Coordinates of C-alpha atoms in Angstrom, one line a residue:
X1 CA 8.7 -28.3 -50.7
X2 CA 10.8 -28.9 -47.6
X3 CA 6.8 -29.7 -45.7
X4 CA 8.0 -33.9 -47.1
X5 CA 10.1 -33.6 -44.3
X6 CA 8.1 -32.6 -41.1
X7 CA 6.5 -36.5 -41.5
X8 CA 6.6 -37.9 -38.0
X9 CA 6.4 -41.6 -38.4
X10 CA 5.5 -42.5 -35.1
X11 CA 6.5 -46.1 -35.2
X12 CA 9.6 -47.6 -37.0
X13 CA 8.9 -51.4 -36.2
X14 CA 11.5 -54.1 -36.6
X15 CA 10.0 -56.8 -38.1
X16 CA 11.1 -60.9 -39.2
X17 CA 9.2 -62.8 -41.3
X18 CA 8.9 -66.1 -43.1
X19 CA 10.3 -66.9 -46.5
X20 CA 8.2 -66.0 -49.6
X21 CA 8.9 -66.5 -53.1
X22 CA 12.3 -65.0 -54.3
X23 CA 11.0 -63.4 -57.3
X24 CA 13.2 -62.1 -60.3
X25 CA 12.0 -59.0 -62.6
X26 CA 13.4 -60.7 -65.6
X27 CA 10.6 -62.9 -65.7
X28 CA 8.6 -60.1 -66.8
X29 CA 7.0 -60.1 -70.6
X30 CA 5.8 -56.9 -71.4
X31 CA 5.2 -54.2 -68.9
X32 CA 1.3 -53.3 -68.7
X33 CA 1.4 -50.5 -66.1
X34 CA 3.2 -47.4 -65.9
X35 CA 6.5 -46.1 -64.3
X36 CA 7.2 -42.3 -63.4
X37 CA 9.2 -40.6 -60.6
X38 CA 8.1 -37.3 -58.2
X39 CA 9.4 -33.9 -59.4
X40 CA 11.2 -33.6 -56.1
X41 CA 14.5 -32.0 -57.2
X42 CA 18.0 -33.0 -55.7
X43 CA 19.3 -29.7 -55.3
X44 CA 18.2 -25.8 -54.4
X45 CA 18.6 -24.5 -58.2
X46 CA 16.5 -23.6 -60.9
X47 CA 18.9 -25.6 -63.3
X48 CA 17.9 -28.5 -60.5
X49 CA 14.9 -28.9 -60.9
X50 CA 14.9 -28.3 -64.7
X51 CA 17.7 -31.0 -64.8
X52 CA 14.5 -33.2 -62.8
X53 CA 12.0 -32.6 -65.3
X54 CA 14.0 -33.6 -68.3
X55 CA 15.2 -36.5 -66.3
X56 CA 11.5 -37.6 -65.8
X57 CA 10.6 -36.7 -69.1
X58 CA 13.4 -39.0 -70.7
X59 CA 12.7 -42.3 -67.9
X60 CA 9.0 -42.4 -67.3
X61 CA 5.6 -42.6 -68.5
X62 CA 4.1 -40.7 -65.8
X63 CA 5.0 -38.8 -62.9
X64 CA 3.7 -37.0 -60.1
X65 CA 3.2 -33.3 -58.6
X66 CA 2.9 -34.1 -54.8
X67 CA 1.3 -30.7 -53.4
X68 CA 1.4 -31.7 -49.6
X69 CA 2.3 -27.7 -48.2
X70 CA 0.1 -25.1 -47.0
X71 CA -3.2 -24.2 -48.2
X72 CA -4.5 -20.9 -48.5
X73 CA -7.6 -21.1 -46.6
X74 CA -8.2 -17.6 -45.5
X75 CA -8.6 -16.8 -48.9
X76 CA -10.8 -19.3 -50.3
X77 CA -13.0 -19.1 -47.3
X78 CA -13.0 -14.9 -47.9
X79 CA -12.7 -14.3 -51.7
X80 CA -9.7 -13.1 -51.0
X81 CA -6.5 -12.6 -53.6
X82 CA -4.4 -16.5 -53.3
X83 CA -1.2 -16.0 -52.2
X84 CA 1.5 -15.7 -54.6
X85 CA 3.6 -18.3 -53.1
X86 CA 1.5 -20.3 -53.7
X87 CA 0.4 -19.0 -57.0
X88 CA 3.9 -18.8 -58.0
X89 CA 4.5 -22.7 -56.9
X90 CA 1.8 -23.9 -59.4
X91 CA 2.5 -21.9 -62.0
X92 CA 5.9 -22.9 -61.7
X93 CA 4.7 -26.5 -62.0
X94 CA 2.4 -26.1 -64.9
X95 CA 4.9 -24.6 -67.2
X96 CA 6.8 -27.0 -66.7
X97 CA 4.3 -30.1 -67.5
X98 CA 5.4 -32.8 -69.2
X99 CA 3.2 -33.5 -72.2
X100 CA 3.2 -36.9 -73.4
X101 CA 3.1 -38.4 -69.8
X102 CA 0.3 -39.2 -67.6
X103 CA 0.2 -37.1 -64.5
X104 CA -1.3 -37.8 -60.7
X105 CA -1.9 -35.1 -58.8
X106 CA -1.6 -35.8 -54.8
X107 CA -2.7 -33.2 -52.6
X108 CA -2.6 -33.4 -48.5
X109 CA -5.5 -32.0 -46.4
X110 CA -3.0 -32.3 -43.7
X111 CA -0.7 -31.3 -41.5
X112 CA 2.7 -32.9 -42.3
X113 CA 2.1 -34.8 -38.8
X114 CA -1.4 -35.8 -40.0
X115 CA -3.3 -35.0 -37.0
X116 CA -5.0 -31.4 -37.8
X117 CA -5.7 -29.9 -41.2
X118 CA -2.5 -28.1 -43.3
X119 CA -1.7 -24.5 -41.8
X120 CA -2.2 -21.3 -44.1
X121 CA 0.5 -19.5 -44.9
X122 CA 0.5 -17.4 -42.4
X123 CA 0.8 -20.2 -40.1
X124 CA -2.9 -20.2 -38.8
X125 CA -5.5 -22.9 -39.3
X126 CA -9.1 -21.7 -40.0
X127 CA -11.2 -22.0 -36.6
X128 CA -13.8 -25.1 -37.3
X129 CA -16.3 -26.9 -35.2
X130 CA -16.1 -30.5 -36.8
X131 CA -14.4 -30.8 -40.0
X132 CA -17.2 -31.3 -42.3
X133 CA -18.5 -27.8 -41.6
X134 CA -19.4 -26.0 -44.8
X135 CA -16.4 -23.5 -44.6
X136 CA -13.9 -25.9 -45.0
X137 CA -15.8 -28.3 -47.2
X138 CA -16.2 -25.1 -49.4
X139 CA -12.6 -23.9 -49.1
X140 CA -11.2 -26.9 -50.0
X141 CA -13.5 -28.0 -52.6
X142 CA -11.7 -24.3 -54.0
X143 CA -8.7 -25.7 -53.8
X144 CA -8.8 -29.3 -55.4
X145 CA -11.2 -28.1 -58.0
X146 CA -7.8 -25.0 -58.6
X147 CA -5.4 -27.6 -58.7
X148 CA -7.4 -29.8 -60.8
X149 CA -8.4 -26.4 -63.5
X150 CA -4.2 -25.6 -63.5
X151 CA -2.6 -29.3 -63.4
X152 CA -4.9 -31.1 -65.6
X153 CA -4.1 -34.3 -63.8
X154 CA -4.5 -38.3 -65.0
X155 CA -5.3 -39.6 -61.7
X156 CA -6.4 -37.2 -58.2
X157 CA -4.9 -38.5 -54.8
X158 CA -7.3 -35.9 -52.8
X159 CA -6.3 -36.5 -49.8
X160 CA -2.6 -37.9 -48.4
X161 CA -1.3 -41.1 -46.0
X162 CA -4.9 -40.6 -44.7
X163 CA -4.7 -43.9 -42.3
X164 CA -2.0 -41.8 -40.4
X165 CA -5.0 -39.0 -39.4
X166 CA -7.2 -41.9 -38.3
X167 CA -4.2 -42.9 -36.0
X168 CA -2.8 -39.7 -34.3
X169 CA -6.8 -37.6 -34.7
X170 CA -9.2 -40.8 -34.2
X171 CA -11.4 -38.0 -32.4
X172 CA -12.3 -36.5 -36.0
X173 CA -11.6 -39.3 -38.4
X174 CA -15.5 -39.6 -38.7
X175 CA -16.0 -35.5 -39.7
X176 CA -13.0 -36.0 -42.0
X177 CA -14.8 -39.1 -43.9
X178 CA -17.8 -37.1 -44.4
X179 CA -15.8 -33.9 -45.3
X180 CA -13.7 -35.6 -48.1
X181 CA -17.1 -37.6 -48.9
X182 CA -18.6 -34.1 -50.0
X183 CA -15.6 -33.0 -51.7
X184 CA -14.9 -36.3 -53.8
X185 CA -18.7 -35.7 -54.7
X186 CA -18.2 -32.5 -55.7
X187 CA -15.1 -33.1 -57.8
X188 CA -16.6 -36.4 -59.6
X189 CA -19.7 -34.1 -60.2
X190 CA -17.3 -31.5 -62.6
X191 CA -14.8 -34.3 -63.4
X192 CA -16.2 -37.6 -64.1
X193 CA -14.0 -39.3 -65.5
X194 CA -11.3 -38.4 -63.0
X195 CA -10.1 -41.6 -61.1
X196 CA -10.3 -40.2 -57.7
X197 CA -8.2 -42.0 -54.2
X198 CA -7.0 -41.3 -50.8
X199 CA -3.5 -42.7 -50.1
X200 CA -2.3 -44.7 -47.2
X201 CA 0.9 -45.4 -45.8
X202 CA 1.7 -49.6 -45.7
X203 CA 4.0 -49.3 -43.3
X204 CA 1.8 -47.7 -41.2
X205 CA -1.1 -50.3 -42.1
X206 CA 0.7 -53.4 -42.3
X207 CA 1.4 -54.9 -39.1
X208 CA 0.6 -52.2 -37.2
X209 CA 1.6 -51.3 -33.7
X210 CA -2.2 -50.1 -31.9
X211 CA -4.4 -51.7 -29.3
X212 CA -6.5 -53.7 -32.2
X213 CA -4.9 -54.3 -34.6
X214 CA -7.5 -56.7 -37.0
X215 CA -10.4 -53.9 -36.5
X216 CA -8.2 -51.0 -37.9
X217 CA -7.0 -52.7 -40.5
X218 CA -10.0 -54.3 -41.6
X219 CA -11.1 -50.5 -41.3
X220 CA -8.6 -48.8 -43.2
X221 CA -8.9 -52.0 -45.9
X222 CA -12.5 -51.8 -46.2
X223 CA -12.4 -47.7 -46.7
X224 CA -10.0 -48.2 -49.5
X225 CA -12.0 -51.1 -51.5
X226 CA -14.0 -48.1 -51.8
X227 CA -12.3 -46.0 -54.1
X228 CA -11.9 -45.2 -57.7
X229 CA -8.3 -47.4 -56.7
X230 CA -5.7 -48.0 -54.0
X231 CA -3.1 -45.4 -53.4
X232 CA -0.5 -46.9 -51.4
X233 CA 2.3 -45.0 -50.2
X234 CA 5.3 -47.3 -49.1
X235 CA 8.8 -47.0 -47.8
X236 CA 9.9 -50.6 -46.7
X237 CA 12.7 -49.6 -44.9
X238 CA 10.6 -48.0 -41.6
X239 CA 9.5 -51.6 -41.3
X240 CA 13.5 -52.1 -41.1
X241 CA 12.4 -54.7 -43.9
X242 CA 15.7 -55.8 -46.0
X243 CA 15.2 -58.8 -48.0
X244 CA 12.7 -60.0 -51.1
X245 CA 10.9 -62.2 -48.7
X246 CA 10.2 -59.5 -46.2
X247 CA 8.9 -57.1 -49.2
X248 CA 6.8 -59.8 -50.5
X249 CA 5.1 -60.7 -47.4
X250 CA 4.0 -57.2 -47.5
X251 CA 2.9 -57.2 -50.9
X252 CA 0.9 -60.2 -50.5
X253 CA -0.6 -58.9 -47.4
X254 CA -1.8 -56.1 -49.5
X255 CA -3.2 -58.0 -52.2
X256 CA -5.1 -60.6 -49.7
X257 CA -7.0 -57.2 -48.0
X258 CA -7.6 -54.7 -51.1
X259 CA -9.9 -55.6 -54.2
X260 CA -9.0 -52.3 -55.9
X261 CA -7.0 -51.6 -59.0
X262 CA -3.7 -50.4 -57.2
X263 CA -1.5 -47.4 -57.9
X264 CA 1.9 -47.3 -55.9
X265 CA 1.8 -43.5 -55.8
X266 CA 4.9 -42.9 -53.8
X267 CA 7.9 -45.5 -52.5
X268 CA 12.1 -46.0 -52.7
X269 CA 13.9 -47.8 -50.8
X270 CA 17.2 -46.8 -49.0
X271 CA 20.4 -47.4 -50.9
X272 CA 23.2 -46.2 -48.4
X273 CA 23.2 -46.8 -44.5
X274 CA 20.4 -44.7 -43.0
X275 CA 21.6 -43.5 -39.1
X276 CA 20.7 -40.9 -37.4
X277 CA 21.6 -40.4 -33.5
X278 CA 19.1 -37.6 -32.8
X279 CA 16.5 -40.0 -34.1
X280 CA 18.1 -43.1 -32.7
X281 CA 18.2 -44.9 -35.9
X282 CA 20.1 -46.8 -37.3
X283 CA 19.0 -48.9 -40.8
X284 CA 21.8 -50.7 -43.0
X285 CA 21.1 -50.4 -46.2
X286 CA 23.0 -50.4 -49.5
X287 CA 22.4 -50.4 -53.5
X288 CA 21.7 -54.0 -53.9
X289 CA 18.8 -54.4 -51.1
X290 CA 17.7 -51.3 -53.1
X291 CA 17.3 -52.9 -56.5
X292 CA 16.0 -56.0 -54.9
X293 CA 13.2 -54.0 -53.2
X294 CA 12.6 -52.1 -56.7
X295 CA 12.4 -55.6 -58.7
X296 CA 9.7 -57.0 -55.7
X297 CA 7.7 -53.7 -57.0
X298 CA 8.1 -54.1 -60.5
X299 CA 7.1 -57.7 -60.8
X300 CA 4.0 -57.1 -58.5
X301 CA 3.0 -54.5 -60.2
X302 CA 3.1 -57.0 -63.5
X303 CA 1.7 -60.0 -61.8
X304 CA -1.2 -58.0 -60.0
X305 CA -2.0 -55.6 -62.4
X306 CA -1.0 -51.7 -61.3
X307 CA -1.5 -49.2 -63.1
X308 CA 1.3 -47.4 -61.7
X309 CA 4.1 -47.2 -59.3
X310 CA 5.8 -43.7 -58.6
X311 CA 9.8 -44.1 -57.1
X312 CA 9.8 -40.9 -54.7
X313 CA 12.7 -39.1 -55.7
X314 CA 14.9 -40.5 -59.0
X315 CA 18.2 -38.8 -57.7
X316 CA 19.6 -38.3 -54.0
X317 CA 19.3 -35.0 -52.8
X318 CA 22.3 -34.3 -50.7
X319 CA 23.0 -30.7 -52.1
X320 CA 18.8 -30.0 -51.1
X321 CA 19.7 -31.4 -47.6
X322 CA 22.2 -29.2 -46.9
X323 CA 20.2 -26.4 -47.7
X324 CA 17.7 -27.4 -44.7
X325 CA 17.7 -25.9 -41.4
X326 CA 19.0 -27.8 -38.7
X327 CA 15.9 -28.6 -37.4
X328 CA 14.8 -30.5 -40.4
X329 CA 17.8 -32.2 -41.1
X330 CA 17.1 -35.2 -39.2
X331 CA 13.8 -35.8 -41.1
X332 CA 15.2 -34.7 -44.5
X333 CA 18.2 -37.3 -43.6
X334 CA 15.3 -40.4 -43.9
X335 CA 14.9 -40.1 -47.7
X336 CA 18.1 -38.5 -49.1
X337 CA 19.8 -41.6 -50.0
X338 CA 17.0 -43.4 -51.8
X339 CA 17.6 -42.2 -55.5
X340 CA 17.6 -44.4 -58.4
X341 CA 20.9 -42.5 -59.3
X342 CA 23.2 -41.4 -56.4
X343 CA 24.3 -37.5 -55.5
X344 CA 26.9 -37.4 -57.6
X345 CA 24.1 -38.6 -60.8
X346 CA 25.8 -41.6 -60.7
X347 CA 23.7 -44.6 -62.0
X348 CA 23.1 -47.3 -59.1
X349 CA 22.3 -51.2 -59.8
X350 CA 18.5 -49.9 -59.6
X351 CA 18.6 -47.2 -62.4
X352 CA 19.7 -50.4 -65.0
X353 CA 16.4 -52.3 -63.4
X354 CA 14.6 -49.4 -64.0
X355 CA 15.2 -48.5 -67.8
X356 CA 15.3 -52.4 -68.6
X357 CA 11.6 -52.4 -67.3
X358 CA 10.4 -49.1 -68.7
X359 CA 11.6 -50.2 -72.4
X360 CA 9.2 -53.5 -72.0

């Protein structure tokens, strides 16, 4: 699962903004959407990543199986036998599926640099004229309709941070609405009652740095009023965003533009100091400016109605991040410290948010 940490985010903006309301998650009455957590593991092990699950198990009422790696093309396109990596990676997560809790199922169509479709496992991409030509319309209609047949998901993100394609591949954003059109079609034909979206990154929507700013995000709004709900994938602190205000701004940004039910179906926020030189970063952060962000969430999420929010990773996953090569330990470095709990399983500020929310 180490593909999380090829993302490129292109632009890390620094941004001020005018107060909001200073909101306060005790105000809340009785929690009406759900609360779950990523089965990203915080360390290499199997007893890791069992320790996850039963984590997940115990503190949420839904969680996700984020499937953004390779795809075996070559062998959907050829009726040829699938890989046993990757065979062996969803049978892994099957068996271990939590029953009781709902479950969405995000699966990326692209590269982790959304701007060409996800490599095979051998490395290669299939050769394609536009991307709505029938091979790969077929192939991955084979794969969702797989994952869908082995996961038995809740909720289907089909396709993942797809404003981020439109912004780095413009050139093919058109072939790759029609493409997904025919797939969604496809799926919804066989699973009806499937809620179906395509996530997109906030911080890559809100305020955006590009030439026109008011035309893509009226574009990227208006696609998304369009689906079955809004995926929103968010991680305040690329916007180097630090207080309440600042994540409410955002928030209400969101709610002025989308007329969806919305699913936050992957955020955290930073709870140690975030620098890296290679990167030339540097973001302060710290377990209070965590929990702060986390209550923002939770009391949107009441007020407007979610029907879910998904924190990326619930512990910090130093002992994973050493076990990356050195070329990916920059980009692995972004989200290590952003657990709910810290590397050591100790609980932070956020974790007592958390379960007091949860048990509402």
């Amino acid at each position: 699962m180490l593909h999380k940490f090829y993302i490129v985010l292109v632009t890390i903006s620094i941004s001020l903004f005018s107060c909001s309301k200073d909101n306060d998650s005790s105000q809340f009455i009785s929690r009406n959407f759900k609360m779950g957590f990523t089965t990203w593991s915080f360390g290499p092990d199997q007893q890791d990543v069992d320790d996850t699950y039963s984590f997940i198990e115990n503190n949420s009422d839904i969680y996700a199986e984020h499937i953004d790696n390779k795809i075996p093309w070559n062998a959907w396109i050829n009726d040829a036998p699938l890989p046993s990596e990757f065979t062996n990676e969803i049978s892994g997560r099957v068996n271990k599926k939590i029953e009781g809790n709902q479950l969405l199922l995000s699966v990326s169509l692209f590269n982790s640099n959304r701007d060409e479709i996800a490599e095979d496992f051998d490395g290669a991409i299939p050769s394609y004229i536009n991307l709505d030509d029938i091979e790969i319309e077929e192939a991955y209609f084979k794969h969702i309709n797989y994952l869908i047949d082995r996961l038995e998901p809740d909720f289907l993100v089909i396709a993942i941070e797809v404003n981020e394609f439109r912004l780095r591949a413009e050139s093919k954003w058109n072939s790759y609405k029609i493409l997904i059109q025919n797939v969604k079609s496809r799926i919804k034909e066989l699973y009806p009652n499937l809620p179906i979206s395509e996530s997109i990154s906030l911080h890559n929507l809100y305020e955006p740095d590009v030439t026109d700013p008011t035309n893509y995000i009226n574009e990227i709004t208006s696609y998304m009023n369009q689906m079955d709900f809004a995926a929103i994938s968010f991680y305040p602190f690329f916007k180097n965003q630090h207080a309440k205000s600042e994540f409410q701004e955002t928030f209400d940004f969101l709610h002025q533009n989308i007329n969806r039910p919305i699913a936050f179906v992957e955020s955290s926020h930073i709870a140690e100091n975030l620098i890296v030189p290679n990167l030339s970063l540097s973001i302060n952060g710290n377990e209070t400016e965590q929990n702060s962000y986390l209550e923002t969430l939770l009391l949107n999420a009441q007020e407007q109605n979610y029907e879910f929010i998904i924190w990326w990773a619930h512990r910090d996953f130093d002992e994973l991040w050493e076990t990356f090569p050195d070329e990916l330990k920059d980009l692995g470095q972004l989200w290590r410290d952003s657990g709910l709990l810290d590397e050591n399983g100790n609980q932070r500020l956020s974790m007592s948010t958390w379960s007091e929310n949860l048990n509402k």
